[in-house]
mmCIF file of C-alpha atoms in Angstrom:
data_model
loop_
_atom_site.group_PDB
_atom_site.id
_atom_site.type_symbol
_atom_site.label_atom_id
_atom_site.label_comp_id
_atom_site.label_asym_id
_atom_site.label_seq_id
_atom_site.Cartn_x
_atom_site.Cartn_y
_atom_site.Cartn_z
ATOM 1 C CA MET X 1489 0.000 0.000 0.000
ATOM 2 C CA ILE X 1490 1.257 3.409 -0.882
ATOM 3 C CA GLU X 1491 0.976 6.109 1.726
ATOM 4 C CA GLU X 1492 1.614 9.442 0.182
ATOM 5 C CA SER X 1493 0.793 11.884 2.924
ATOM 6 C CA ASP X 1494 3.459 14.047 4.515
ATOM 7 C CA GLU X 1495 3.725 17.567 5.805
ATOM 8 C CA LEU X 1496 4.394 19.141 2.451
ATOM 9 C CA ILE X 1497 1.498 17.345 0.806
ATOM 10 C CA VAL X 1498 -0.809 18.309 3.642
ATOM 11 C CA ARG X 1499 0.241 21.930 3.233
ATOM 12 C CA ALA X 1500 -0.288 21.743 -0.508
ATOM 13 C CA ALA X 1501 -3.703 20.168 -0.097
ATOM 14 C CA ARG X 1502 -4.642 22.768 2.478
ATOM 15 C CA ALA X 1503 -3.629 25.521 0.078
ATOM 16 C CA LEU X 1504 -5.998 24.079 -2.519
ATOM 17 C CA SER X 1505 -8.805 23.493 -0.050
ATOM 18 C CA GLY X 1506 -9.890 27.050 0.430
ATOM 19 C CA MET X 1507 -13.404 27.561 -0.806
ATOM 20 C CA PRO X 1508 -13.434 30.093 -3.627
ATOM 21 C CA PRO X 1509 -15.822 32.952 -3.028
ATOM 22 C CA THR X 1510 -19.195 32.395 -4.613
ATOM 23 C CA LYS X 1511 -20.007 35.337 -6.822
ATOM 24 C CA ALA X 1512 -23.238 37.124 -6.185
ATOM 25 C CA GLY X 1513 -25.997 35.503 -8.154
ATOM 26 C CA ALA X 1514 -23.949 32.449 -9.101
ATOM 27 C CA VAL X 1515 -26.392 29.981 -7.618
ATOM 28 C CA ALA X 1516 -29.286 31.862 -9.183
ATOM 29 C CA ARG X 1517 -27.587 31.645 -12.581
ATOM 30 C CA VAL X 1518 -27.205 27.904 -12.156
ATOM 31 C CA LEU X 1519 -30.878 27.552 -11.334
ATOM 32 C CA MET X 1520 -31.804 29.691 -14.327
ATOM 33 C CA ALA X 1521 -29.690 27.449 -16.557
ATOM 34 C CA VAL X 1522 -31.429 24.401 -15.130
ATOM 35 C CA ARG X 1523 -34.841 25.912 -15.809
ATOM 36 C CA ALA X 1524 -33.832 26.974 -19.309
ATOM 37 C CA ASN X 1525 -32.681 23.441 -19.965
ATOM 38 C CA GLN X 1526 -35.991 22.091 -18.691
ATOM 39 C CA ALA X 1527 -37.913 24.383 -21.003
ATOM 40 C CA ARG X 1528 -35.882 23.317 -24.008
ATOM 41 C CA PRO X 1529 -37.212 20.272 -25.845
ATOM 42 C CA LEU X 1530 -34.900 17.387 -25.181
ATOM 43 C CA PRO X 1531 -33.312 15.660 -28.146
ATOM 44 C CA PHE X 1532 -34.670 12.255 -28.957
ATOM 45 C CA TRP X 1533 -31.840 10.264 -27.487
ATOM 46 C CA LYS X 1534 -32.107 11.975 -24.129
ATOM 47 C CA ARG X 1535 -35.829 11.285 -23.949
ATOM 48 C CA ALA X 1536 -35.105 7.697 -24.905
ATOM 49 C CA MET X 1537 -32.512 7.420 -22.162
ATOM 50 C CA ARG X 1538 -34.952 8.759 -19.604
ATOM 51 C CA ARG X 1539 -37.661 6.384 -20.678
ATOM 52 C CA PHE X 1540 -35.178 3.564 -20.696
ATOM 53 C CA ASP X 1541 -34.257 4.440 -17.151
ATOM 54 C CA GLU X 1542 -37.832 4.339 -16.035
ATOM 55 C CA THR X 1543 -38.490 0.916 -17.473
ATOM 56 C CA SER X 1544 -38.430 -2.211 -15.365
ATOM 57 C CA VAL X 1545 -35.306 -4.233 -14.795
ATOM 58 C CA SER X 1546 -36.570 -7.028 -17.024
ATOM 59 C CA ALA X 1547 -37.298 -4.568 -19.827
ATOM 60 C CA LYS X 1548 -33.819 -3.133 -19.434
ATOM 61 C CA ALA X 1549 -32.355 -6.607 -19.600
ATOM 62 C CA ALA X 1550 -34.307 -7.271 -22.776
ATOM 63 C CA GLY X 1551 -33.084 -3.991 -24.241
ATOM 64 C CA LEU X 1552 -29.502 -4.774 -23.347
ATOM 65 C CA LEU X 1553 -29.800 -8.218 -24.892
ATOM 66 C CA MET X 1554 -31.158 -6.635 -28.043
ATOM 67 C CA ALA X 1555 -28.329 -4.115 -28.152
ATOM 68 C CA ALA X 1556 -25.791 -6.877 -27.576
ATOM 69 C CA SER X 1557 -27.272 -8.915 -30.392
ATOM 70 C CA LEU X 1558 -26.979 -5.900 -32.684
ATOM 71 C CA VAL X 1559 -23.311 -5.452 -31.830
ATOM 72 C CA ILE X 1560 -22.593 -9.150 -32.250
ATOM 73 C CA GLY X 1561 -24.512 -9.199 -35.505
ATOM 74 C CA PHE X 1562 -22.567 -6.204 -36.672
ATOM 75 C CA PHE X 1563 -19.233 -7.888 -36.131
ATOM 76 C CA ALA X 1564 -20.495 -11.190 -37.444
ATOM 77 C CA ARG X 1565 -21.050 -9.431 -40.741
ATOM 78 C CA GLY X 1566 -17.325 -8.718 -40.753
ATOM 79 C CA THR X 1567 -17.764 -5.032 -41.204
ATOM 80 C CA VAL X 1568 -15.269 -3.731 -38.666
ATOM 81 C CA GLY X 1569 -13.510 -1.971 -41.480
ATOM 82 C CA ASN X 1570 -16.693 -0.124 -42.293
ATOM 83 C CA ALA X 1571 -17.503 0.682 -38.736
ATOM 84 C CA ARG X 1572 -19.100 3.986 -39.554
ATOM 85 C CA ASP X 1573 -21.720 2.484 -41.807
ATOM 86 C CA SER X 1574 -25.148 3.132 -40.440
ATOM 87 C CA PHE X 1575 -27.514 0.407 -39.470
ATOM 88 C CA ALA X 1576 -30.238 -0.041 -42.036
ATOM 89 C CA GLY X 1577 -32.481 -2.079 -39.798
ATOM 90 C CA GLY X 1578 -33.813 0.567 -37.482
ATOM 91 C CA SER X 1579 -37.014 -1.390 -37.124
ATOM 92 C CA GLU X 1580 -35.086 -4.006 -35.174
ATOM 93 C CA LEU X 1581 -34.933 -1.533 -32.300
ATOM 94 C CA SER X 1582 -38.444 -2.050 -31.054
ATOM 95 C CA GLY X 1583 -39.762 -0.296 -27.957
ATOM 96 C CA THR X 1584 -41.732 2.740 -27.014
ATOM 97 C CA ALA X 1585 -38.679 4.924 -26.779
ATOM 98 C CA LEU X 1586 -37.626 4.202 -30.322
ATOM 99 C CA GLN X 1587 -41.089 4.422 -31.813
ATOM 100 C CA SER X 1588 -40.793 8.155 -32.157
ATOM 101 C CA ILE X 1589 -37.921 7.659 -34.599
ATOM 102 C CA ALA X 1590 -40.367 6.265 -37.082
ATOM 103 C CA ASN X 1591 -42.614 9.281 -36.648
ATOM 104 C CA MET X 1592 -39.900 11.756 -37.515
ATOM 105 C CA PRO X 1593 -39.178 13.005 -41.024
ATOM 106 C CA ALA X 1594 -36.519 10.844 -42.615
ATOM 107 C CA GLU X 1595 -34.135 13.727 -43.149
ATOM 108 C CA SER X 1596 -34.005 14.526 -39.431
ATOM 109 C CA ARG X 1597 -34.391 11.045 -38.049
ATOM 110 C CA PRO X 1598 -31.431 10.016 -35.866
ATOM 111 C CA VAL X 1599 -29.690 6.976 -37.225
ATOM 112 C CA PRO X 1600 -27.858 4.394 -35.110
ATOM 113 C CA VAL X 1601 -24.265 4.409 -36.277
ATOM 114 C CA ALA X 1602 -21.803 1.750 -35.202
ATOM 115 C CA VAL X 1603 -18.308 2.978 -34.436
ATOM 116 C CA ALA X 1604 -15.294 0.787 -33.773
ATOM 117 C CA VAL X 1605 -11.614 1.354 -33.207
ATOM 118 C CA GLU X 1606 -8.656 -0.772 -32.262
ATOM 119 C CA LEU X 1607 -6.784 0.638 -29.263
ATOM 120 C CA ALA X 1608 -4.946 -2.289 -27.763
ATOM 121 C CA ASN X 1609 -3.551 -0.570 -24.692
ATOM 122 C CA ALA X 1610 -6.544 1.537 -23.741
ATOM 123 C CA LYS X 1611 -8.320 0.915 -20.480
ATOM 124 C CA THR X 1612 -11.397 2.944 -21.321
ATOM 125 C CA VAL X 1613 -12.560 4.458 -24.575
ATOM 126 C CA ALA X 1614 -15.513 6.718 -25.293
ATOM 127 C CA VAL X 1615 -16.636 8.130 -28.592
ATOM 128 C CA VAL X 1616 -17.164 11.886 -28.464
ATOM 129 C CA GLY X 1617 -18.522 14.102 -31.178
ATOM 130 C CA ASP X 1618 -20.930 16.810 -32.082
ATOM 131 C CA PHE X 1619 -23.745 14.246 -31.807
ATOM 132 C CA ASN X 1620 -23.218 13.811 -28.068
ATOM 133 C CA GLY X 1621 -21.874 17.198 -27.066
ATOM 134 C CA TRP X 1622 -18.283 15.911 -26.978
ATOM 135 C CA ASP X 1623 -19.132 14.404 -23.638
ATOM 136 C CA PRO X 1624 -17.109 11.290 -22.825
ATOM 137 C CA SER X 1625 -19.672 10.162 -20.282
ATOM 138 C CA VAL X 1626 -22.426 9.807 -22.884
ATOM 139 C CA THR X 1627 -21.131 7.027 -25.131
ATOM 140 C CA PRO X 1628 -18.584 4.756 -23.459
ATOM 141 C CA MET X 1629 -17.323 2.055 -25.794
ATOM 142 C CA GLN X 1630 -17.285 -1.638 -24.987
ATOM 143 C CA ARG X 1631 -14.425 -3.956 -25.782
ATOM 144 C CA VAL X 1632 -15.275 -6.906 -27.980
ATOM 145 C CA GLY X 1633 -13.627 -9.865 -26.296
ATOM 146 C CA LYS X 1634 -10.503 -9.545 -24.209
ATOM 147 C CA ASP X 1635 -8.246 -7.917 -26.772
ATOM 148 C CA GLY X 1636 -10.647 -6.983 -29.512
ATOM 149 C CA PRO X 1637 -11.663 -3.618 -30.895
ATOM 150 C CA TRP X 1638 -13.745 -1.104 -28.982
ATOM 151 C CA SER X 1639 -17.253 -0.546 -30.242
ATOM 152 C CA ALA X 1640 -20.278 1.599 -29.574
ATOM 153 C CA THR X 1641 -23.384 2.791 -31.314
ATOM 154 C CA VAL X 1642 -24.262 6.456 -31.483
ATOM 155 C CA LEU X 1643 -27.405 8.172 -32.639
ATOM 156 C CA ALA X 1644 -26.674 10.842 -35.221
ATOM 157 C CA LYS X 1645 -28.886 12.757 -37.587
ATOM 158 C CA PRO X 1646 -28.208 12.401 -41.305
ATOM 159 C CA GLY X 1647 -25.400 14.687 -42.393
ATOM 160 C CA ARG X 1648 -21.785 15.400 -41.623
ATOM 161 C CA HIS X 1649 -20.465 14.892 -38.108
ATOM 162 C CA THR X 1650 -17.087 15.307 -36.479
ATOM 163 C CA TYR X 1651 -15.930 12.973 -33.753
ATOM 164 C CA ALA X 1652 -12.944 11.439 -31.974
ATOM 165 C CA PHE X 1653 -12.179 8.919 -29.271
ATOM 166 C CA MET X 1654 -11.440 9.824 -25.658
ATOM 167 C CA VAL X 1655 -8.898 7.306 -24.399
ATOM 168 C CA ASP X 1656 -8.549 6.627 -20.667
ATOM 169 C CA GLY X 1657 -10.481 9.787 -19.972
ATOM 170 C CA ALA X 1658 -7.597 12.012 -20.924
ATOM 171 C CA THR X 1659 -6.384 11.736 -24.491
ATOM 172 C CA LEU X 1660 -8.283 12.488 -27.667
ATOM 173 C CA VAL X 1661 -7.475 10.241 -30.599
ATOM 174 C CA ALA X 1662 -8.796 10.591 -34.127
ATOM 175 C CA ASP X 1663 -10.257 7.584 -35.935
ATOM 176 C CA PRO X 1664 -7.418 6.155 -38.049
ATOM 177 C CA ARG X 1665 -9.909 4.854 -40.598
ATOM 178 C CA ALA X 1666 -11.792 8.057 -41.174
ATOM 179 C CA PRO X 1667 -11.043 11.264 -43.061
ATOM 180 C CA ARG X 1668 -10.177 14.245 -40.921
ATOM 181 C CA ALA X 1669 -11.205 17.843 -40.890
ATOM 182 C CA LYS X 1670 -10.898 20.855 -38.691
ATOM 183 C CA SER X 1671 -13.612 21.234 -36.107
ATOM 184 C CA SER X 1672 -14.469 24.175 -33.943
ATOM 185 C CA ASP X 1673 -14.983 21.681 -31.124
ATOM 186 C CA PHE X 1674 -11.691 19.926 -31.576
ATOM 187 C CA ASP X 1675 -8.072 20.749 -32.076
ATOM 188 C CA GLY X 1676 -7.909 20.577 -35.840
ATOM 189 C CA ASP X 1677 -7.823 16.856 -36.432
ATOM 190 C CA ALA X 1678 -11.277 15.515 -35.689
ATOM 191 C CA SER X 1679 -12.578 12.591 -37.713
ATOM 192 C CA VAL X 1680 -15.502 12.978 -40.047
ATOM 193 C CA MET X 1681 -18.446 10.669 -40.600
ATOM 194 C CA MET X 1682 -21.214 11.077 -43.121
ATOM 195 C CA VAL X 1683 -24.545 9.674 -41.992
ATOM 196 C CA ARG X 1684 -26.941 8.839 -44.785
ATOM 197 C CA THR X 1685 -30.701 9.253 -44.645
ATOM 198 C CA PRO X 1686 -32.129 5.794 -43.898
ATOM 199 C CA MET O 585 3.398 12.808 13.327
ATOM 200 C CA PHE O 586 2.239 14.758 10.358
ATOM 201 C CA PRO O 587 -0.969 16.692 10.652
ATOM 202 C CA THR O 588 -3.905 14.635 9.604
ATOM 203 C CA LEU O 589 -5.725 15.302 6.400
ATOM 204 C CA ALA O 590 -8.904 15.288 8.434
ATOM 205 C CA VAL O 591 -8.339 18.955 9.102
ATOM 206 C CA LEU O 592 -8.999 19.561 5.434
ATOM 207 C CA ARG O 593 -12.273 17.761 5.300
ATOM 208 C CA THR O 594 -15.337 19.655 4.312
ATOM 209 C CA SER O 595 -17.947 19.451 6.948
ATOM 210 C CA VAL O 596 -20.957 17.574 5.730
ATOM 211 C CA THR O 597 -22.675 17.442 9.063
ATOM 212 C CA ASP O 598 -25.096 20.124 8.019
ATOM 213 C CA PHE O 599 -26.030 18.466 4.760
ATOM 214 C CA ASP O 600 -29.408 16.826 4.912
ATOM 215 C CA PRO O 601 -28.897 13.371 3.368
ATOM 216 C CA THR O 602 -32.547 13.201 2.354
ATOM 217 C CA LEU O 603 -32.103 16.091 -0.095
ATOM 218 C CA PRO O 604 -30.934 14.028 -3.106
ATOM 219 C CA GLY O 605 -33.846 11.628 -2.745
ATOM 220 C CA ARG O 606 -36.309 14.488 -2.471
ATOM 221 C CA ALA O 607 -34.768 16.252 -5.448
ATOM 222 C CA LYS O 608 -34.990 13.037 -7.450
ATOM 223 C CA HIS O 609 -38.724 13.041 -6.850
ATOM 224 C CA GLY O 610 -39.129 16.593 -8.048
ATOM 225 C CA ASP O 611 -38.690 18.653 -4.896
ATOM 226 C CA GLU O 612 -37.248 21.861 -6.357
ATOM 227 C CA GLN O 613 -36.454 23.329 -2.936
ATOM 228 C CA ALA O 614 -34.335 20.285 -2.184
ATOM 229 C CA PHE O 615 -32.480 20.762 -5.453
ATOM 230 C CA ILE O 616 -31.849 24.420 -4.667
ATOM 231 C CA LYS O 617 -30.421 23.473 -1.271
ATOM 232 C CA ILE O 618 -28.138 20.955 -2.954
ATOM 233 C CA VAL O 619 -26.860 23.607 -5.359
ATOM 234 C CA GLU O 620 -26.322 26.080 -2.545
ATOM 235 C CA PHE O 621 -24.468 23.523 -0.463
ATOM 236 C CA TYR O 622 -22.270 22.003 -3.157
ATOM 237 C CA TYR O 623 -21.631 24.972 -5.436
ATOM 238 C CA PRO O 624 -18.513 26.233 -3.586
ATOM 239 C CA ARG O 625 -17.020 22.761 -3.320
ATOM 240 C CA CYS O 626 -17.687 22.000 -6.972
ATOM 241 C CA LEU O 627 -16.209 25.356 -7.956
ATOM 242 C CA ARG O 628 -13.103 24.605 -5.913
ATOM 243 C CA PHE O 629 -12.575 21.263 -7.636
ATOM 244 C CA ALA O 630 -13.249 22.673 -11.113
ATOM 245 C CA ARG O 631 -10.944 25.631 -10.548
ATOM 246 C CA ASN O 632 -8.166 23.363 -9.349
ATOM 247 C CA MET O 633 -8.706 21.044 -12.311
ATOM 248 C CA LEU O 634 -9.091 23.661 -15.023
ATOM 249 C CA GLY O 635 -6.982 26.491 -13.687
ATOM 250 C CA SER O 636 -9.491 29.023 -14.930
ATOM 251 C CA GLU O 637 -12.247 30.718 -12.995
ATOM 252 C CA GLN O 638 -14.420 31.159 -16.064
ATOM 253 C CA ASP O 639 -14.055 27.550 -17.217
ATOM 254 C CA ALA O 640 -14.704 26.384 -13.664
ATOM 255 C CA GLU O 641 -17.957 28.319 -13.439
ATOM 256 C CA GLU O 642 -19.049 26.900 -16.791
ATOM 257 C CA ALA O 643 -18.201 23.357 -15.692
ATOM 258 C CA VAL O 644 -20.094 23.712 -12.436
ATOM 259 C CA GLN O 645 -23.148 25.177 -14.124
ATOM 260 C CA ASP O 646 -23.172 22.387 -16.711
ATOM 261 C CA THR O 647 -22.766 19.883 -13.921
ATOM 262 C CA PHE O 648 -25.852 20.998 -12.042
ATOM 263 C CA VAL O 649 -27.872 21.094 -15.253
ATOM 264 C CA ARG O 650 -26.851 17.498 -15.858
ATOM 265 C CA VAL O 651 -27.438 16.519 -12.251
ATOM 266 C CA HIS O 652 -30.973 17.853 -12.528
ATOM 267 C CA ASP O 653 -31.433 15.994 -15.804
ATOM 268 C CA SER O 654 -30.008 12.794 -14.409
ATOM 269 C CA PHE O 655 -31.749 12.633 -11.061
ATOM 270 C CA PRO O 656 -34.177 10.007 -12.384
ATOM 271 C CA ARG O 657 -31.156 7.744 -12.721
ATOM 272 C CA PHE O 658 -29.769 8.485 -9.262
ATOM 273 C CA ARG O 659 -30.059 5.526 -6.939
ATOM 274 C CA GLU O 660 -31.279 6.669 -3.577
ATOM 275 C CA ASP O 661 -29.236 4.051 -1.767
ATOM 276 C CA ALA O 662 -26.053 5.407 -3.359
ATOM 277 C CA ARG O 663 -23.899 8.152 -1.898
ATOM 278 C CA PHE O 664 -24.450 11.520 -3.485
ATOM 279 C CA ASP O 665 -20.907 12.943 -3.378
ATOM 280 C CA PRO O 666 -19.271 10.409 -5.701
ATOM 281 C CA TRP O 667 -22.168 10.642 -8.138
ATOM 282 C CA LEU O 668 -22.000 14.432 -8.245
ATOM 283 C CA PHE O 669 -18.228 14.495 -8.588
ATOM 284 C CA ARG O 670 -18.336 11.892 -11.316
ATOM 285 C CA ILE O 671 -20.481 14.217 -13.392
ATOM 286 C CA LEU O 672 -18.314 17.196 -12.479
ATOM 287 C CA ALA O 673 -15.089 15.370 -13.333
ATOM 288 C CA ASN O 674 -16.566 14.396 -16.690
ATOM 289 C CA ARG O 675 -17.518 17.994 -17.395
ATOM 290 C CA CYS O 676 -14.005 19.113 -16.518
ATOM 291 C CA ARG O 677 -12.519 16.494 -18.834
ATOM 292 C CA THR O 678 -14.796 17.611 -21.617
ATOM 293 C CA LEU O 679 -13.822 21.223 -21.131
ATOM 294 C CA MET O 680 -10.153 20.323 -21.088
ATOM 295 C CA ALA O 681 -10.578 18.336 -24.257
ATOM 296 C CA ARG O 682 -12.260 21.244 -25.949
ATOM 297 C CA ASN O 683 -9.911 23.824 -24.648
ATOM 298 C CA ARG O 684 -6.796 24.141 -26.708
ATOM 299 C CA ARG O 685 -4.967 25.868 -23.919
ATOM 300 C CA HIS O 686 -5.019 22.716 -21.881
ATOM 301 C CA ARG O 687 -4.249 20.341 -24.699
ATOM 302 C CA SER O 688 -0.633 19.905 -23.728
ATOM 303 C CA VAL O 689 -1.350 18.922 -20.167
ATOM 304 C CA ILE O 690 -3.927 16.226 -20.836
ATOM 305 C CA GLU O 691 -1.480 14.056 -22.691
ATOM 306 C CA TYR O 692 0.179 11.180 -20.931
ATOM 307 C CA GLY O 693 3.865 11.226 -20.358
ATOM 308 C CA ASP O 694 6.496 12.380 -18.013
ATOM 309 C CA VAL O 695 5.892 15.472 -16.019
ATOM 310 C CA PRO O 696 7.804 18.396 -17.475
ATOM 311 C CA GLN O 697 10.934 19.154 -15.540
ATOM 312 C CA THR O 698 10.814 22.912 -15.803
ATOM 313 C CA ALA O 699 7.935 23.890 -13.636
ATOM 314 C CA THR O 700 9.467 26.819 -11.885
ATOM 315 C CA ALA O 701 8.879 29.961 -13.815
ATOM 316 C CA GLU O 702 9.844 33.463 -13.007
ATOM 317 C CA HIS O 703 6.312 34.537 -12.320
ATOM 318 C CA GLU O 704 6.093 32.041 -9.492
ATOM 319 C CA ILE O 705 8.730 33.792 -7.485
ATOM 320 C CA GLY O 706 7.026 35.886 -4.934
ATOM 321 C CA ALA O 707 3.637 34.350 -5.594
ATOM 322 C CA ASP O 708 1.807 33.069 -2.588
ATOM 323 C CA TRP O 709 1.933 29.451 -1.604
ATOM 324 C CA ALA O 710 -1.510 28.540 -2.899
ATOM 325 C CA GLU O 711 -0.771 30.028 -6.289
ATOM 326 C CA GLU O 712 2.543 28.245 -6.401
ATOM 327 C CA VAL O 713 0.879 24.930 -5.631
ATOM 328 C CA ARG O 714 -1.655 25.581 -8.390
ATOM 329 C CA VAL O 715 1.066 26.329 -10.894
ATOM 330 C CA VAL O 716 2.762 23.039 -10.118
ATOM 331 C CA LEU O 717 -0.544 21.193 -10.037
ATOM 332 C CA ASP O 718 -1.345 22.480 -13.496
ATOM 333 C CA THR O 719 1.766 20.813 -14.883
ATOM 334 C CA LEU O 720 0.596 17.367 -13.815
ATOM 335 C CA PRO O 721 -1.152 15.038 -16.240
ATOM 336 C CA ALA O 722 -4.911 15.440 -15.863
ATOM 337 C CA GLU O 723 -5.466 11.975 -14.468
ATOM 338 C CA GLN O 724 -2.925 12.567 -11.699
ATOM 339 C CA ARG O 725 -4.286 16.008 -10.926
ATOM 340 C CA GLU O 726 -7.824 14.639 -10.763
ATOM 341 C CA ALA O 727 -6.853 11.729 -8.503
ATOM 342 C CA PHE O 728 -4.867 13.987 -6.175
ATOM 343 C CA LEU O 729 -7.670 16.523 -5.861
ATOM 344 C CA LEU O 730 -10.371 13.928 -5.310
ATOM 345 C CA ARG O 731 -8.320 12.126 -2.683
ATOM 346 C CA HIS O 732 -6.555 14.896 -0.818
ATOM 347 C CA VAL O 733 -8.722 17.948 -1.318
ATOM 348 C CA GLU O 734 -12.214 16.520 -1.734
ATOM 349 C CA ASP O 735 -11.376 13.725 0.703
ATOM 350 C CA LEU O 736 -13.087 10.973 -1.244
ATOM 351 C CA SER O 737 -12.051 7.410 -0.564
ATOM 352 C CA TYR O 738 -10.139 5.415 -3.140
ATOM 353 C CA GLU O 739 -13.167 3.158 -3.408
ATOM 354 C CA ASP O 740 -15.382 6.123 -4.257
ATOM 355 C CA ILE O 741 -12.870 7.490 -6.752
ATOM 356 C CA SER O 742 -12.598 4.081 -8.342
ATOM 357 C CA ALA O 743 -16.359 3.898 -8.707
ATOM 358 C CA MET O 744 -16.352 7.386 -10.206
ATOM 359 C CA THR O 745 -13.544 7.031 -12.677
ATOM 360 C CA GLY O 746 -13.577 3.330 -13.455
ATOM 361 C CA ALA O 747 -9.867 3.141 -12.639
ATOM 362 C CA GLY O 748 -8.608 0.357 -10.384
ATOM 363 C CA LEU O 749 -7.553 0.989 -6.801
ATOM 364 C CA SER O 750 -3.904 0.240 -7.532
ATOM 365 C CA ALA O 751 -3.877 2.560 -10.516
ATOM 366 C CA LEU O 752 -5.463 5.316 -8.476
ATOM 367 C CA ARG O 753 -2.989 4.927 -5.636
ATOM 368 C CA MET O 754 -0.193 5.095 -8.179
ATOM 369 C CA ARG O 755 -1.647 8.257 -9.743
ATOM 370 C CA VAL O 756 -1.882 9.915 -6.351
ATOM 371 C CA LYS O 757 1.612 8.801 -5.457
ATOM 372 C CA ARG O 758 3.022 10.176 -8.693
ATOM 373 C CA ALA O 759 1.180 13.432 -8.158
ATOM 374 C CA CYS O 760 2.542 13.676 -4.638
ATOM 375 C CA ASP O 761 6.048 12.821 -5.798
ATOM 376 C CA ALA O 762 5.894 15.507 -8.450
ATOM 377 C CA LEU O 763 4.465 18.097 -6.065
ATOM 378 C CA ARG O 764 7.024 17.220 -3.451
ATOM 379 C CA ALA O 765 9.896 17.452 -5.902
ATOM 380 C CA ARG O 766 8.815 20.737 -7.454
ATOM 381 C CA LEU O 767 7.711 22.463 -4.322
ATOM 382 C CA THR O 768 10.748 21.366 -2.374
ATOM 383 C CA ASP O 769 13.042 22.287 -5.209
ATOM 384 C CA GLY O 770 11.392 25.615 -5.691
ATOM 385 C CA SER O 771 11.009 26.442 -2.043
ATOM 386 C CA LYS O 772 14.419 26.585 -0.585
ATOM 387 C CA ASP O 773 12.988 29.896 0.421
ATOM 388 C CA ASP O 774 11.351 29.025 3.754
ATOM 389 C CA ARG O 775 8.495 31.462 3.463
ATOM 390 C CA ARG O 776 6.742 29.169 1.021
ATOM 391 C CA ILE O 777 6.276 26.377 3.475
ATOM 392 C CA GLY O 778 6.999 27.946 6.753
#
């Protein structure tokens, strides 16, 4: 066991422990932002996540099994090299949460897009992009097998999207299989995917 | 005997543990109390992580928006602190990733050896610690702050970050080693630590 505490570290920690002054109105601004967010219509995938969360455990298990079967089916087709191809079979994703996809105009309907990357030494990988607010907590990737590629499915509207992979929560890596382009959200070398209208 | 880190702990005795559960079920007053209670602590962590007051305020605001959004997924039998700080740490990582200024310090690798800059000389101790802290890789900085400033247990940090206990202990140790080396090296002048 490593014990790292000593006088200098305690002094350093104490120096960082002072509570910064809360600016006047800061809490009110937070609450206003929360209310503004509530008033804004949530994107489809967030509503789906909420509904998913409110479903029973057995329904969640069924959903997870279905998602797992999609991932397995994806790799069984041997299409790792075309990992950004969109799923054509959206109807396979049954459930109340996904029903609203079918009700949306095709040109704005989010499309499940499978993404995969080989990062042998990574401990965690998340796909981040303009479709999920560049938030690494939204779409963590799962490893296929012990040493296989990392994969995930994102929901993205038809059109051009920029994305990258967040490795071990600290390093952004572009997709080696995808073209690259500058992005205002990224440091000049984001990957690009084109999502077709289903 | 070195002074205990307990002196640094934030008092949580006045935090009503029923607040998260009430907020989850739509009690807006409970949510407001949570924001009022945790805002300073979240701002402290974000400022130490990001090194920028403005970025820290943005991260904290985003965090509470997401907390409010995510309360339906909060398990009432879980502890609130690790859940909140998990969201906050993720927001800080996202901001660092998007912020070009911090690009160089989120990469893995050895800690730069030239941390002492002229502008540090004469700066107060807290600012000096921050300058050194900002040179650490993000994962070490995060682990150090969560363990030694926010006083979370390794088990909680592990649950938050997904990193193993051994890896976290190593990150904290490396952070401490680096801080010790830089601050000792740069503080032959006794007023910094005395």
